[in-house]
């Protein structure tokens, strides 16, 4: 399974491995790199949600996952059998009334057949957080809503 809704973590934004001491979590964590991945071998997965509501006055909250990672990776790990993977971040857009991202401009460029397959179940018409990269152009995702992404991740944890 490829997690197209995840943005691989950029380690240099929150960790400098040369400054970590032996036993700190940052030395142990593995990082997702946008390829195929077998999650069954991991004990814990880290997922950030960058959500600033696209507000000009609230841009700092989009960096919150990396600020948390920076502190988390300084902690010490006393469980050698635990395998941790950082899956990166889910980039979400708020759509409190629903329908705001139901028909991205890019659909007009790709034609009617592509438009029909974009949101066959109408999830983009419902209120909630949407998972998009660039809302009008790069809008394809194998899970269109944050709720669907979290359900997919939960299904994975239930299997483990």
PDB file of C-alpha atoms in Angstrom, residues 32-125:
ATOM      1  CA  UNK A  32       9.113   6.663   5.622  1.00  0.00           C
ATOM      2  CA  UNK A  33      10.373   7.734   2.195  1.00  0.00           C
ATOM      3  CA  UNK A  34       7.245   7.594  -0.035  1.00  0.00           C
ATOM      4  CA  UNK A  35       7.841   4.026  -1.239  1.00  0.00           C
ATOM      5  CA  UNK A  36       6.140   0.720  -0.565  1.00  0.00           C
ATOM      6  CA  UNK A  37       6.028  -0.111   3.110  1.00  0.00           C
ATOM      7  CA  UNK A  38       5.219  -3.166   5.218  1.00  0.00           C
ATOM      8  CA  UNK A  39       3.894  -1.720   8.455  1.00  0.00           C
ATOM      9  CA  UNK A  40       3.411  -5.106  10.111  1.00  0.00           C
ATOM     10  CA  UNK A  41       7.024  -5.149  11.337  1.00  0.00           C
ATOM     11  CA  UNK A  42       6.665  -1.898  13.309  1.00  0.00           C
ATOM     12  CA  UNK A  43       5.420  -1.525  16.872  1.00  0.00           C
ATOM     13  CA  UNK A  44       4.652   2.193  16.685  1.00  0.00           C
ATOM     14  CA  UNK A  45       4.008   4.699  13.907  1.00  0.00           C
ATOM     15  CA  UNK A  46       4.234   8.460  14.214  1.00  0.00           C
ATOM     16  CA  UNK A  47       1.934  10.620  12.070  1.00  0.00           C
ATOM     17  CA  UNK A  48       1.773  14.417  12.207  1.00  0.00           C
ATOM     18  CA  UNK A  49      -1.144  16.572  11.127  1.00  0.00           C
ATOM     19  CA  UNK A  50      -0.192  19.984   9.744  1.00  0.00           C
ATOM     20  CA  UNK A  51      -3.324  22.040  10.207  1.00  0.00           C
ATOM     21  CA  UNK A  52      -3.178  25.800  10.274  1.00  0.00           C
ATOM     22  CA  UNK A  53      -6.614  26.375   8.739  1.00  0.00           C
ATOM     23  CA  UNK A  54      -4.576  28.188   6.072  1.00  0.00           C
ATOM     24  CA  UNK A  55      -4.689  31.308   8.190  1.00  0.00           C
ATOM     25  CA  UNK A  56      -2.074  33.984   7.629  1.00  0.00           C
ATOM     26  CA  UNK A  57      -1.972  34.618  11.380  1.00  0.00           C
ATOM     27  CA  UNK A  58      -1.671  30.939  12.345  1.00  0.00           C
ATOM     28  CA  UNK A  59       1.138  29.640  10.111  1.00  0.00           C
ATOM     29  CA  UNK A  60       3.237  28.516  13.084  1.00  0.00           C
ATOM     30  CA  UNK A  61       0.814  25.693  13.920  1.00  0.00           C
ATOM     31  CA  UNK A  62       1.733  23.922  10.669  1.00  0.00           C
ATOM     32  CA  UNK A  63       5.217  23.347  12.114  1.00  0.00           C
ATOM     33  CA  UNK A  64       3.836  21.820  15.335  1.00  0.00           C
ATOM     34  CA  UNK A  65       4.436  18.174  14.310  1.00  0.00           C
ATOM     35  CA  UNK A  66       8.126  18.865  13.738  1.00  0.00           C
ATOM     36  CA  UNK A  67       8.443  20.760  17.034  1.00  0.00           C
ATOM     37  CA  UNK A  68       6.950  17.762  18.830  1.00  0.00           C
ATOM     38  CA  UNK A  69       9.232  15.360  16.935  1.00  0.00           C
ATOM     39  CA  UNK A  70      12.290  17.408  17.921  1.00  0.00           C
ATOM     40  CA  UNK A  71      11.471  16.897  21.595  1.00  0.00           C
ATOM     41  CA  UNK A  72      10.219  13.304  21.251  1.00  0.00           C
ATOM     42  CA  UNK A  73      13.424  12.138  19.576  1.00  0.00           C
ATOM     43  CA  UNK A  74      15.484  13.485  22.495  1.00  0.00           C
ATOM     44  CA  UNK A  75      13.753  11.105  24.918  1.00  0.00           C
ATOM     45  CA  UNK A  76      15.465   7.872  25.930  1.00  0.00           C
ATOM     46  CA  UNK A  77      14.267   4.459  24.847  1.00  0.00           C
ATOM     47  CA  UNK A  78      14.460   1.541  27.256  1.00  0.00           C
ATOM     48  CA  UNK A  79      12.632  -0.981  25.067  1.00  0.00           C
ATOM     49  CA  UNK A  80      15.026  -2.467  22.488  1.00  0.00           C
ATOM     50  CA  UNK A  81      12.346  -4.600  20.822  1.00  0.00           C
ATOM     51  CA  UNK A  82      10.153  -1.631  19.869  1.00  0.00           C
ATOM     52  CA  UNK A  83      10.410  -0.617  16.187  1.00  0.00           C
ATOM     53  CA  UNK A  84       9.284   2.939  15.432  1.00  0.00           C
ATOM     54  CA  UNK A  85       8.564   4.473  12.047  1.00  0.00           C
ATOM     55  CA  UNK A  86       7.825   8.111  11.360  1.00  0.00           C
ATOM     56  CA  UNK A  87       5.332   8.161   8.500  1.00  0.00           C
ATOM     57  CA  UNK A  88       5.424  11.920   8.069  1.00  0.00           C
ATOM     58  CA  UNK A  89       2.509  14.318   7.959  1.00  0.00           C
ATOM     59  CA  UNK A  90      -1.013  14.434   6.654  1.00  0.00           C
ATOM     60  CA  UNK A  91      -1.687  17.789   5.017  1.00  0.00           C
ATOM     61  CA  UNK A  92      -5.281  18.770   5.744  1.00  0.00           C
ATOM     62  CA  UNK A  93      -7.616  21.562   4.702  1.00  0.00           C
ATOM     63  CA  UNK A  94     -10.616  22.621   6.791  1.00  0.00           C
ATOM     64  CA  UNK A  95     -14.015  22.433   5.098  1.00  0.00           C
ATOM     65  CA  UNK A  96     -16.488  23.164   7.864  1.00  0.00           C
ATOM     66  CA  UNK A  97     -19.604  23.363   5.652  1.00  0.00           C
ATOM     67  CA  UNK A  98     -18.664  20.756   3.043  1.00  0.00           C
ATOM     68  CA  UNK A  99     -18.279  21.140  -0.704  1.00  0.00           C
ATOM     69  CA  UNK A 100     -15.436  23.675  -0.617  1.00  0.00           C
ATOM     70  CA  UNK A 101     -13.060  21.266  -2.420  1.00  0.00           C
ATOM     71  CA  UNK A 102     -15.661  19.118  -4.207  1.00  0.00           C
ATOM     72  CA  UNK A 103     -14.777  20.403  -7.676  1.00  0.00           C
ATOM     73  CA  UNK A 104     -11.133  21.484  -7.950  1.00  0.00           C
ATOM     74  CA  UNK A 105     -10.227  23.616 -10.976  1.00  0.00           C
ATOM     75  CA  UNK A 106      -7.885  20.872 -12.179  1.00  0.00           C
ATOM     76  CA  UNK A 107     -10.900  18.654 -12.919  1.00  0.00           C
ATOM     77  CA  UNK A 108     -11.933  21.042 -15.678  1.00  0.00           C
ATOM     78  CA  UNK A 109      -8.583  20.410 -17.331  1.00  0.00           C
ATOM     79  CA  UNK A 110      -8.614  16.585 -17.151  1.00  0.00           C
ATOM     80  CA  UNK A 111     -12.082  15.938 -18.541  1.00  0.00           C
ATOM     81  CA  UNK A 112     -15.380  14.457 -17.431  1.00  0.00           C
ATOM     82  CA  UNK A 113     -14.234  10.825 -17.029  1.00  0.00           C
ATOM     83  CA  UNK A 114     -11.561  11.838 -14.542  1.00  0.00           C
ATOM     84  CA  UNK A 115     -13.977  14.134 -12.745  1.00  0.00           C
ATOM     85  CA  UNK A 116     -16.442  11.294 -12.136  1.00  0.00           C
ATOM     86  CA  UNK A 117     -13.758   9.080 -10.588  1.00  0.00           C
ATOM     87  CA  UNK A 118     -12.388  11.836  -8.327  1.00  0.00           C
ATOM     88  CA  UNK A 119     -15.042  11.562  -5.595  1.00  0.00           C
ATOM     89  CA  UNK A 120     -17.432   8.773  -6.530  1.00  0.00           C
ATOM     90  CA  UNK A 121     -18.945   8.604  -3.022  1.00  0.00           C
ATOM     91  CA  UNK A 122     -19.387  12.328  -2.395  1.00  0.00           C
ATOM     92  CA  UNK A 123     -16.972  12.575   0.557  1.00  0.00           C
ATOM     93  CA  UNK A 124     -15.814  16.020  -0.577  1.00  0.00           C
ATOM     94  CA  UNK A 125     -19.361  17.371  -0.256  1.00  0.00           C
TER      95      UNK A 125
END
